[in-house]
GROMACS .gro file of C-alpha atoms in nm:
model
  488
    1GLU     CA    1  11.628  13.944  10.338
    2THR     CA    2  11.498  13.881  10.690
    3LEU     CA    3  11.140  13.891  10.566
    4GLN     CA    4  11.231  13.660  10.279
    5ARG     CA    5  11.379  13.407  10.521
    6ILE     CA    6  11.069  13.428  10.743
    7VAL     CA    7  10.840  13.388  10.441
    8SER     CA    8  11.042  13.089  10.321
    9THR     CA    9  11.030  12.929  10.666
   10LEU     CA   10  10.655  12.993  10.691
   11ALA     CA   11  10.599  12.848  10.343
   12ASN     CA   12  10.788  12.534  10.442
   13LYS     CA   13  10.584  12.515  10.760
   14ASN     CA   14  10.265  12.550  10.557
   15ASP     CA   15  10.375  12.260  10.338
   16GLU     CA   16  10.433  12.052  10.649
   17ILE     CA   17  10.088  12.144  10.785
   18HIS     CA   18   9.924  12.059  10.451
   19ASN     CA   19  10.103  11.726  10.456
   20PHE     CA   20   9.991  11.666  10.816
   21ILE     CA   21   9.628  11.759  10.730
   22ASP     CA   22   9.637  11.512  10.440
   23MET     CA   23   9.772  11.248  10.678
   24LEU     CA   24   9.496  11.322  10.935
   25ASN     CA   25   9.222  11.297  10.672
   26HIS     CA   26   9.375  10.976  10.544
   27THR     CA   27   9.391  10.844  10.902
   28ILE     CA   28   9.021  10.932  10.960
   29LYS     CA   29   8.925  10.731  10.653
   30ASN     CA   30   9.143  10.444  10.769
   31VAL     CA   31   8.978  10.452  11.114
   32GLN     CA   32   8.635  10.423  10.952
   33VAL     CA   33   8.743  10.142  10.721
   34ASN     CA   34   8.930   9.955  10.995
   35SER     CA   35   8.635   9.995  11.237
   36SER     CA   36   8.401   9.845  10.979
   37ASN     CA   37   8.648   9.562  10.922
   38ALA     CA   38   8.674   9.500  11.297
   39ILE     CA   39   8.295   9.476  11.330
   40SER     CA   40   8.284   9.234  11.037
   41GLU     CA   41   8.554   9.022  11.196
   42LEU     CA   42   8.366   9.032  11.531
   43ASP     CA   43   8.047   8.917  11.355
   44GLU     CA   44   8.241   8.634  11.195
   45GLU     CA   45   8.387   8.528  11.531
   46PHE     CA   46   8.044   8.526  11.702
   47ASP     CA   47   7.883   8.354  11.404
   48GLY     CA   48   8.153   8.092  11.432
   49LEU     CA   49   8.085   8.060  11.807
   50TYR     CA   50   7.710   8.034  11.744
   51SER     CA   51   7.777   7.769  11.480
   52ILE     CA   52   7.989   7.566  11.723
   53LEU     CA   53   7.719   7.594  11.994
   54ASP     CA   54   7.445   7.495  11.750
   55GLU     CA   55   7.652   7.199  11.637
   56MET     CA   56   7.719   7.095  11.996
   57LYS     CA   57   7.348   7.138  12.085
   58GLY     CA   58   7.244   6.922  11.792
   59SER     CA   59   7.498   6.654  11.881
   60MET     CA   60   7.395   6.648  12.249
   61ALA     CA   61   7.022   6.648  12.164
   62SER     CA   62   7.082   6.355  11.931
   63THR     CA   63   7.257   6.169  12.214
   64ILE     CA   64   6.960   6.230  12.446
   65GLN     CA   65   6.717   6.110  12.179
   66GLN     CA   66   6.924   5.796  12.122
   67GLU     CA   67   6.926   5.726  12.497
   68GLU     CA   68   6.551   5.783  12.509
   69ALA     CA   69   6.494   5.538  12.224
   70ARG     CA   70   6.722   5.277  12.386
   71LYS     CA   71   6.543   5.295  12.720
   72ILE     CA   72   6.195   5.292  12.568
   73GLN     CA   73   6.289   4.990  12.356
   74ALA     CA   74   6.421   4.804  12.662
   75LEU     CA   75   6.110   4.884  12.864
   76GLN     CA   76   5.881   4.790  12.577
   77ASP     CA   77   6.062   4.455  12.542
   78GLN     CA   78   6.018   4.396  12.916
   79LEU     CA   79   5.652   4.504  12.894
   80SER     CA   80   5.593   4.257  12.612
   81GLN     CA   81   5.752   3.975  12.812
   82CYS     CA   82   5.535   4.056  13.117
   83SER     CA   83   5.218   4.067  12.904
   84ASN     CA   84   5.295   3.728  12.751
   85ALA     CA   85   5.374   3.579  13.094
   86LEU     CA   86   5.054   3.722  13.237
   87GLU     CA   87   4.845   3.580  12.953
   88SER     CA   88   5.006   3.238  13.002
   89SER     CA   89   4.947   3.250  13.376
   90GLU     CA   90   4.581   3.334  13.332
   91GLU     CA   91   4.537   3.030  13.103
   92LEU     CA   92   4.711   2.808  13.359
   93LEU     CA   93   4.497   2.945  13.639
   94GLU     CA   94   4.183   2.865  13.443
   95LEU     CA   95   4.309   2.512  13.371
   96ALA     CA   96   4.403   2.462  13.737
   97ALA     CA   97   4.063   2.587  13.851
   98GLN     CA   98   3.890   2.343  13.618
   99SER     CA   99   4.106   2.062  13.757
  100LEU     CA  100   4.023   2.154  14.112
  101ASP     CA  101   3.652   2.135  14.033
  102ILE     CA  102   3.679   1.760  13.953
  103LYS     CA  103   3.524   1.565  14.244
  104ASP     CA  104   3.601   1.215  14.130
  105PRO     CA  105   3.955   1.116  14.238
  106MET     CA  106   3.991   0.881  13.944
  107GLU     CA  107   3.899   1.155  13.700
  108PHE     CA  108   4.141   1.396  13.873
  109LEU     CA  109   4.429   1.151  13.829
  110LYS     CA  110   4.358   1.143  13.457
  111VAL     CA  111   4.469   1.515  13.426
  112GLU     CA  112   4.831   1.486  13.310
  113ASN     CA  113   5.104   1.669  13.503
  114ILE     CA  114   4.884   1.962  13.596
  115GLU     CA  115   5.097   2.033  13.898
  116GLN     CA  116   5.420   2.035  13.696
  117ILE     CA  117   5.269   2.257  13.428
  118VAL     CA  118   5.160   2.517  13.682
  119THR     CA  119   5.498   2.498  13.856
  120MET     CA  120   5.680   2.581  13.527
  121ALA     CA  121   5.468   2.888  13.457
  122SER     CA  122   5.676   3.174  13.302
  123ALA     CA  123   5.533   3.415  13.556
  124PHE     CA  124   5.757   3.256  13.818
  125ARG     CA  125   6.071   3.336  13.612
  126ILE     CA  126   6.001   3.692  13.507
  127SER     CA  127   6.171   3.986  13.686
  128LEU     CA  128   5.943   4.250  13.824
  129LYS     CA  129   6.215   4.515  13.825
  130PRO     CA  130   6.249   4.758  13.527
  131LYS     CA  131   6.560   4.691  13.323
  132VAL     CA  132   6.630   5.069  13.288
  133SER     CA  133   6.537   5.367  13.499
  134ASP     CA  134   6.348   5.670  13.381
  135SER     CA  135   6.626   5.901  13.494
  136MET     CA  136   6.807   6.114  13.230
  137THR     CA  137   7.022   6.312  13.471
  138HIS     CA  138   7.339   6.149  13.338
  139LEU     CA  139   7.285   6.352  13.020
  140MET     CA  140   7.249   6.688  13.188
  141VAL     CA  141   7.507   6.964  13.105
  142ASP     CA  142   7.659   7.208  13.349
  143PHE     CA  143   7.751   7.529  13.167
  144THR     CA  144   7.860   7.715  13.477
  145LEU     CA  145   8.229   7.718  13.385
  146GLU     CA  146   8.165   7.793  13.018
  147ARG     CA  147   7.922   8.069  13.110
  148ARG     CA  148   8.183   8.230  13.328
  149MET     CA  149   8.439   8.199  13.049
  150LEU     CA  150   8.205   8.354  12.794
  151GLN     CA  151   8.119   8.635  13.032
  152ALA     CA  152   8.491   8.695  13.071
  153VAL     CA  153   8.548   8.726  12.694
  154LYS     CA  154   8.700   9.067  12.617
  155PHE     CA  155   8.897   9.224  12.336
  156LEU     CA  156   9.250   9.086  12.316
  157PRO     CA  157   9.511   9.328  12.446
  158VAL     CA  158   9.651   9.515  12.146
  159PRO     CA  159  10.028   9.472  12.112
  160LYS     CA  160  10.221   9.791  12.167
  161ALA     CA  161  10.397   9.955  11.877
  162PRO     CA  162  10.753   9.831  11.818
  163GLU     CA  163  11.041  10.076  11.826
  164ILE     CA  164  11.275  10.077  11.526
  165ASP     CA  165  11.639  10.093  11.632
  166LEU     CA  166  11.767  10.348  11.384
  167ALA     CA  167  12.129  10.297  11.494
  168ALA     CA  168  12.107   9.925  11.413
  169CYS     CA  169  11.955   9.979  11.066
  170LEU     CA  170  12.199   9.936  10.780
  171VAL     CA  171  12.192  10.032  10.412
  172ALA     CA  172  12.458   9.838  10.219
  173ASP     CA  173  12.512   9.585   9.941
  174ASN     CA  174  12.180   9.666   9.770
  175CYS     CA  175  12.005   9.567  10.093
  176ILE     CA  176  11.840   9.739  10.387
  177THR     CA  177  11.853   9.570  10.726
  178VAL     CA  178  11.585   9.691  10.967
  179SER     CA  179  11.603   9.617  11.339
  180TRP     CA  180  11.341   9.684  11.605
  181ARG     CA  181  11.245   9.599  11.963
  182MET     CA  182  10.930   9.591  12.176
  183PRO     CA  183  10.894   9.859  12.446
  184GLU     CA  184  10.823   9.576  12.691
  185GLU     CA  185  10.829   9.198  12.670
  186ASP     CA  186  10.509   9.045  12.534
  187SER     CA  187  10.494   8.665  12.516
  188ARG     CA  188  10.173   8.676  12.310
  189ILE     CA  189  10.344   8.829  12.005
  190ASP     CA  190  10.314   8.581  11.718
  191HIS     CA  191  10.483   8.770  11.434
  192PHE     CA  192  10.569   9.112  11.293
  193VAL     CA  193  10.471   9.297  10.976
  194LEU     CA  194  10.719   9.525  10.798
  195GLU     CA  195  10.605   9.789  10.548
  196TYR     CA  196  10.831  10.002  10.330
  197ARG     CA  197  10.807  10.240  10.038
  198LYS     CA  198  11.044  10.449   9.834
  199THR     CA  199  11.028  10.827   9.847
  200ASN     CA  200  11.220  11.137   9.751
  201PHE     CA  201  11.112  11.326  10.064
  202ASP     CA  202  11.294  11.330  10.394
  203GLY     CA  203  11.103  11.315  10.722
  204LEU     CA  204  10.752  11.186  10.787
  205PRO     CA  205  10.572  10.984  10.517
  206ARG     CA  206  10.342  11.179  10.288
  207VAL     CA  207   9.997  11.081  10.169
  208LYS     CA  208   9.993  11.246   9.827
  209ASP     CA  209  10.228  11.167   9.540
  210GLU     CA  210  10.375  10.864   9.715
  211GLN     CA  211  10.415  10.502   9.619
  212ARG     CA  212  10.202  10.249   9.805
  213TRP     CA  213  10.342  10.059  10.100
  214GLU     CA  214  10.503   9.723  10.021
  215LEU     CA  215  10.434   9.458  10.286
  216ILE     CA  216  10.645   9.177  10.433
  217ASP     CA  217  10.429   8.957  10.659
  218TYR     CA  218  10.488   8.684  10.920
  219ILE     CA  219  10.836   8.791  11.031
  220LYS     CA  220  10.925   8.590  11.341
  221ALA     CA  221  11.247   8.773  11.436
  222THR     CA  222  11.299   9.137  11.535
  223GLU     CA  223  11.519   9.203  11.233
  224TYR     CA  224  11.469   9.174  10.860
  225THR     CA  225  11.683   9.235  10.551
  226LEU     CA  226  11.529   9.369  10.231
  227SER     CA  227  11.750   9.244   9.950
  228GLY     CA  228  11.774   9.290   9.574
  229LEU     CA  229  11.672   9.656   9.590
  230LYS     CA  230  11.728   9.922   9.330
  231PHE     CA  231  11.792  10.254   9.499
  232ASP     CA  232  11.627  10.479   9.244
  233THR     CA  233  11.495  10.723   9.506
  234LYS     CA  234  11.666  10.927   9.776
  235TYR     CA  235  11.497  10.772  10.079
  236MET     CA  236  11.288  10.483  10.205
  237ASN     CA  237  11.014  10.496  10.469
  238LEU     CA  238  10.985  10.194  10.698
  239ARG     CA  239  10.743  10.097  10.976
  240VAL     CA  240  10.672   9.781  11.178
  241GLN     CA  241  10.370   9.644  11.366
  242ALA     CA  242  10.343   9.353  11.609
  243CYS     CA  243  10.065   9.092  11.582
  244ASN     CA  244   9.934   8.831  11.821
  245LYS     CA  245   9.710   8.541  11.716
  246ALA     CA  246   9.411   8.763  11.641
  247VAL     CA  247   9.497   9.132  11.640
  248ALA     CA  248   9.764   9.365  11.503
  249GLY     CA  249   9.898   9.655  11.705
  250GLU     CA  250   9.974  10.009  11.601
  251TYR     CA  251  10.257  10.075  11.358
  252SER     CA  252  10.585  10.198  11.494
  253ASP     CA  253  10.685  10.556  11.431
  254PRO     CA  254  10.803  10.550  11.069
  255VAL     CA  255  11.171  10.603  11.003
  256THR     CA  256  11.333  10.736  10.689
  257LEU     CA  257  11.663  10.592  10.569
  258GLU     CA  258  11.878  10.761  10.308
  259THR     CA  259  11.916  10.542   9.999
  260LYS     CA  260  12.072  10.773   9.745
  261ALA     CA  261  12.255  10.601   9.461
  262PHE     CA  262  12.370  10.687   9.110
  263VAL     CA  263  12.088  10.616   8.863
  264PHE     CA  264  12.130  10.661   8.490
  265SER     CA  265  12.016  10.516   8.160
  266LEU     CA  266  12.204  10.476   7.835
  267ASP     CA  267  12.166  10.783   7.617
  268SER     CA  268  12.049  10.664   7.276
  269THR     CA  269  12.112  11.014   7.137
  270SER     CA  270  12.482  10.974   7.214
  271SER     CA  271  12.528  10.631   7.062
  272HIS     CA  272  12.693  10.503   6.746
  273LEU     CA  273  12.439  10.423   6.472
  274ASN     CA  274  12.551  10.060   6.482
  275LEU     CA  275  12.421  10.027   6.838
  276LYS     CA  276  12.070   9.943   6.954
  277VAL     CA  277  12.005  10.115   7.287
  278GLU     CA  278  11.716  10.042   7.523
  279ASP     CA  279  11.730  10.204   7.868
  280ASN     CA  280  12.006   9.996   8.035
  281TYR     CA  281  12.087   9.758   7.750
  282VAL     CA  282  12.302   9.814   7.441
  283GLU     CA  283  12.361   9.572   7.154
  284TRP     CA  284  12.582   9.595   6.846
  285ASP     CA  285  12.377   9.600   6.527
  286PRO     CA  286  12.562   9.496   6.210
  287THR     CA  287  12.283   9.637   5.990
  288GLY     CA  288  12.395   9.987   6.068
  289GLY     CA  289  12.108  10.090   6.295
  290LYS     CA  290  11.919  10.262   6.013
  291GLY     CA  291  11.590  10.174   6.178
  292GLN     CA  292  11.690  10.371   6.485
  293GLU     CA  293  11.791  10.687   6.307
  294LYS     CA  294  11.433  10.798   6.245
  295ILE     CA  295  11.330  10.710   6.599
  296LYS     CA  296  11.623  10.902   6.744
  297GLY     CA  297  11.542  11.196   6.521
  298LYS     CA  298  11.189  11.201   6.663
  299GLU     CA  299  11.327  11.173   7.018
  300ASN     CA  300  11.557  11.469   6.959
  301LYS     CA  301  11.270  11.671   6.819
  302SER     CA  302  11.040  11.587   7.108
  303ARG     CA  303  11.308  11.653   7.366
  304SER     CA  304  11.419  11.983   7.220
  305GLY     CA  305  11.123  12.164   7.371
  306ALA     CA  306  11.222  12.107   7.734
  307PRO     CA  307  11.546  12.007   7.906
  308SER     CA  308  11.569  11.672   8.080
  309PRO     CA  309  11.528  11.694   8.456
  310LYS     CA  310  11.820  11.630   8.687
  311ARG     CA  311  11.844  11.286   8.846
  312THR     CA  312  12.029  11.389   9.163
  313SER     CA  313  12.146  11.710   9.326
  314VAL     CA  314  12.506  11.636   9.226
  315SER     CA  315  12.443  11.518   8.870
  316THR     CA  316  12.343  11.678   8.543
  317ARG     CA  317  12.206  11.533   8.222
  318SER     CA  318  12.425  11.526   7.919
  319PRO     CA  319  12.290  11.755   7.648
  320ALA     CA  320  12.102  11.587   7.364
  321ARG     CA  321  12.318  11.539   7.060
  322SER     CA  322  12.201  11.580   6.705
  323SER     CA  323  12.246  11.294   6.460
  324ARG     CA  324  12.568  11.444   6.318
  325ASP     CA  325  12.728  11.420   6.666
  326HIS     CA  326  12.679  11.045   6.701
  327PHE     CA  327  12.992  10.840   6.748
  328THR     CA  328  13.107  10.706   6.417
  329GLY     CA  329  13.381  10.503   6.255
  330GLU     CA  330  13.507  10.230   6.490
  331SER     CA  331  13.397  10.416   6.803
  332TYR     CA  332  13.101  10.189   6.882
  333THR     CA  333  13.028  10.393   7.193
  334VAL     CA  334  12.727  10.494   7.402
  335LEU     CA  335  12.734  10.719   7.710
  336GLY     CA  336  12.519  10.741   8.019
  337ASP     CA  337  12.255  11.014   8.023
  338THR     CA  338  12.356  11.150   8.367
  339ALA     CA  339  12.686  11.313   8.464
  340PHE     CA  340  12.829  11.349   8.814
  341GLU     CA  341  13.087  11.586   8.953
  342SER     CA  342  13.115  11.474   9.316
  343GLY     CA  343  13.055  11.180   9.548
  344GLN     CA  344  13.113  10.805   9.535
  345HIS     CA  345  12.918  10.600   9.281
  346TYR     CA  346  12.891  10.236   9.178
  347TRP     CA  347  12.733  10.045   8.889
  348GLU     CA  348  12.774   9.702   8.732
  349VAL     CA  349  12.801   9.571   8.376
  350LYS     CA  350  12.734   9.224   8.237
  351ALA     CA  351  12.834   9.123   7.884
  352GLN     CA  352  12.679   8.854   7.668
  353LYS     CA  353  12.886   8.537   7.653
  354ASP     CA  354  12.948   8.568   7.278
  355CYS     CA  355  13.054   8.934   7.300
  356LYS     CA  356  13.370   8.986   7.090
  357SER     CA  357  13.491   9.320   7.226
  358TYR     CA  358  13.374   9.572   7.482
  359SER     CA  359  13.500   9.851   7.708
  360VAL     CA  360  13.364   9.989   8.035
  361GLY     CA  361  13.470  10.317   8.192
  362VAL     CA  362  13.412  10.690   8.232
  363THR     CA  363  13.481  10.996   8.021
  364TYR     CA  364  13.453  11.371   8.020
  365LYS     CA  365  13.184  11.516   7.795
  366ASN     CA  366  13.439  11.621   7.533
  367LEU     CA  367  13.488  11.273   7.386
  368GLY     CA  368  13.495  11.317   7.008
  369LYS     CA  369  13.276  11.119   6.774
  370PHE     CA  370  13.579  10.930   6.633
  371ASP     CA  371  13.738  10.882   6.978
  372GLN     CA  372  13.742  10.549   7.159
  373LEU     CA  373  13.730  10.498   7.535
  374GLY     CA  374  14.077  10.486   7.687
  375LYS     CA  375  14.248  10.631   7.381
  376THR     CA  376  14.216  10.993   7.498
  377ASN     CA  377  14.346  11.175   7.803
  378SER     CA  378  13.986  11.241   7.912
  379SER     CA  379  13.863  10.879   7.929
  380TRP     CA  380  13.948  10.574   8.140
  381CYS     CA  381  13.834  10.216   8.087
  382ILE     CA  382  13.907   9.847   8.101
  383HIS     CA  383  13.883   9.661   7.772
  384ILE     CA  384  13.801   9.296   7.698
  385ASN     CA  385  13.878   9.149   7.357
  386ASN     CA  386  13.753   8.796   7.285
  387TRP     CA  387  13.855   8.791   6.920
  388LEU     CA  388  14.077   8.485   6.848
  389GLN     CA  389  14.211   8.491   7.206
  390THR     CA  390  14.096   8.675   7.517
  391THR     CA  391  14.286   8.985   7.624
  392PHE     CA  392  14.209   9.190   7.935
  393SER     CA  393  14.355   9.538   7.976
  394ALA     CA  394  14.321   9.883   8.131
  395LYS     CA  395  14.339  10.183   7.898
  396HIS     CA  396  14.393  10.558   7.936
  397ASN     CA  397  14.546  10.824   7.713
  398ASN     CA  398  14.610  10.562   7.440
  399ARG     CA  399  14.828  10.358   7.675
  400THR     CA  400  14.744  10.000   7.770
  401LYS     CA  401  14.824   9.787   8.073
  402THR     CA  402  14.756   9.414   8.041
  403LEU     CA  403  14.567   9.265   8.334
  404ASP     CA  404  14.675   8.910   8.417
  405LEU     CA  405  14.337   8.815   8.562
  406PRO     CA  406  14.040   8.607   8.446
  407VAL     CA  407  13.760   8.812   8.295
  408PRO     CA  408  13.465   8.816   8.542
  409ASP     CA  409  13.106   8.746   8.452
  410ARG     CA  410  13.003   9.088   8.590
  411ILE     CA  411  13.219   9.396   8.630
  412GLY     CA  412  13.164   9.649   8.909
  413VAL     CA  413  13.266  10.011   8.847
  414TYR     CA  414  13.345  10.233   9.148
  415CYS     CA  415  13.425  10.599   9.106
  416ASP     CA  416  13.525  10.833   9.389
  417PHE     CA  417  13.518  11.167   9.211
  418ASP     CA  418  13.648  11.374   9.502
  419GLY     CA  419  13.912  11.114   9.595
  420GLY     CA  420  14.031  11.081   9.235
  421GLN     CA  421  13.980  10.704   9.207
  422LEU     CA  422  13.825  10.487   8.939
  423ALA     CA  423  13.829  10.117   9.035
  424PHE     CA  424  13.699   9.806   8.862
  425TYR     CA  425  13.594   9.491   9.050
  426ASN     CA  426  13.476   9.140   8.994
  427ALA     CA  427  13.113   9.214   9.086
  428ASN     CA  428  13.057   8.863   9.222
  429SER     CA  429  13.370   8.810   9.434
  430LYS     CA  430  13.449   9.184   9.483
  431GLU     CA  431  13.810   9.113   9.378
  432LEU     CA  432  13.988   9.431   9.270
  433LEU     CA  433  14.076   9.425   8.899
  434HIS     CA  434  14.239   9.763   8.848
  435THR     CA  435  14.248  10.115   8.989
  436PHE     CA  436  14.310  10.445   8.813
  437ARG     CA  437  14.424  10.738   9.028
  438THR     CA  438  14.395  11.093   8.898
  439LYS     CA  439  14.235  11.428   8.970
  440PHE     CA  440  13.905  11.461   8.790
  441THR     CA  441  13.855  11.818   8.670
  442GLN     CA  442  13.527  11.791   8.477
  443PRO     CA  443  13.192  11.612   8.521
  444LEU     CA  444  13.212  11.244   8.431
  445LEU     CA  445  12.979  11.031   8.221
  446PRO     CA  446  12.969  10.649   8.227
  447GLY     CA  447  13.094  10.519   7.892
  448PHE     CA  448  13.055  10.187   7.712
  449MET     CA  449  13.195  10.042   7.390
  450ILE     CA  450  13.052   9.724   7.236
  451TRP     CA  451  13.128   9.527   6.920
  452CYS     CA  452  12.955   9.200   6.827
  453GLY     CA  453  12.745   9.141   7.135
  454GLY     CA  454  12.549   9.320   7.404
  455LEU     CA  455  12.591   9.480   7.747
  456THR     CA  456  12.346   9.510   8.038
  457VAL     CA  457  12.407   9.791   8.288
  458SER     CA  458  12.273   9.777   8.646
  459THR     CA  459  12.236  10.115   8.817
  460GLY     CA  460  12.081  10.239   9.141
  461LEU     CA  461  12.328  10.032   9.345
  462GLN     CA  462  12.486  10.124   9.677
  463VAL     CA  463  12.863  10.097   9.701
  464PRO     CA  464  12.912   9.739   9.832
  465SER     CA  465  13.062   9.714  10.180
  466ALA     CA  466  13.335   9.483  10.046
  467VAL     CA  467  13.436   9.754   9.798
  468LYS     CA  468  13.448  10.012  10.078
  469THR     CA  469  13.672   9.781  10.280
  470LEU     CA  470  13.904   9.723   9.984
  471GLN     CA  471  13.918  10.095   9.915
  472LYS     CA  472  14.024  10.165  10.273
  473SER     CA  473  14.300   9.906  10.255
  474GLU     CA  474  14.412  10.028   9.913
  475ASN     CA  475  14.424  10.388  10.029
  476GLY     CA  476  14.662  10.275  10.301
  477LEU     CA  477  14.898  10.125  10.042
  478SER     CA  478  14.980  10.425   9.825
  479ALA     CA  479  15.283  10.250   9.677
  480SER     CA  480  15.065   9.986   9.516
  481THR     CA  481  14.941  10.210   9.233
  482SER     CA  482  15.078  10.137   8.887
  483SER     CA  483  15.239  10.383   8.654
  484LEU     CA  484  14.931  10.372   8.434
  485ASN     CA  485  14.716  10.486   8.726
  486ASN     CA  486  14.909  10.808   8.760
  487ILE     CA  487  14.864  10.914   8.401
  488ALA     CA  488  14.626  11.212   8.403
   0.00000   0.00000   0.00000
């Protein structure tokens, strides 16, 4: 026995080591992939920087060229003016020289306004100072500061891994609230990334035979609520990473939260032939369900070779029934395919609006094929009848208690096997509709009756916190139970 215990412990340790080796190999591959991605991102950043510099260089060079063209044009205009003035002056000088060569005073007087013409020469009005300078220093660039900044460029500091506050995490109301904190304050944190995945294994996440991580990005707060979940596995792995503007840090140490819930489907092999059953939906079929009989026969044949696996450690599958064991007569009944014999469980039921009659409850496995829910001492239910006028009642052992309450759109069923309670709630408002109190002595199966209409069953739900609160208050008021509740 001692050796067997040691061998068992060693085998478990070997499984853990195998799992760790798989994780290490997976991490090595991720390091290689992430390193390649980081280099690609670095190339993109530098290419972007080069592109900006090239664009700036082109823009600045264009400015210099425009300034060059402007100055050259101004100087060329001034040069043209000087050339024209010089040409005019040379002509005037020649004319003046010819005039000065005249010896006869009378002939000299005949030259008209020579003095005035020379005085008005354009050469006297032209500026001999260049309009623009040849300096281009005003377009020089000093990259000293930028060079220092570029030389100071380093990898951004990687944010540290957040720490998930396990005590602050909450699993309730079909939601998981995850809370975390940073090991030290970091003002550069821009957002957080949360990853989660469902698993049936406790402890560290496994690489093989696991679902992929689901990602929630751009979380600004240090808390997040995952809502609308179906708890069809025992646990959920969660991890968080912090991100700044450009880089993501390491993931936090993963945590595993327990998310066990009662999961079942409707057992088509247990149903009345007038019912069409598909997983978690059942519909009354006035044609008699003849089309299903062959399909069910094939299912029974295919299932006969191997038993159905167990859903949870506290539940067992109902045995497959042969066609002669189907409910018959007016017992339009279908049962769940998973029984439970301990614990607290919760599921919800929604009926079609035009449904004429239906019942929701639980039963032992010994419900006969002519029996109806609530009409035996081994079944409990609430019944809604919409034929002619609506009636709402609780039934057990062929006794009925009328419920003076409006019929809700969705009905929540809560069963505390060990505490001997079966309670029905308005699933939307969590208002208590009725409670049965008894001592359950055999495994229970969810049971459903439907006539003229259809029912949808939602499973994999946690017991809502409002239901837990109501149960605590009801347990404190033992005198509030009705006489029908105490019928066993």
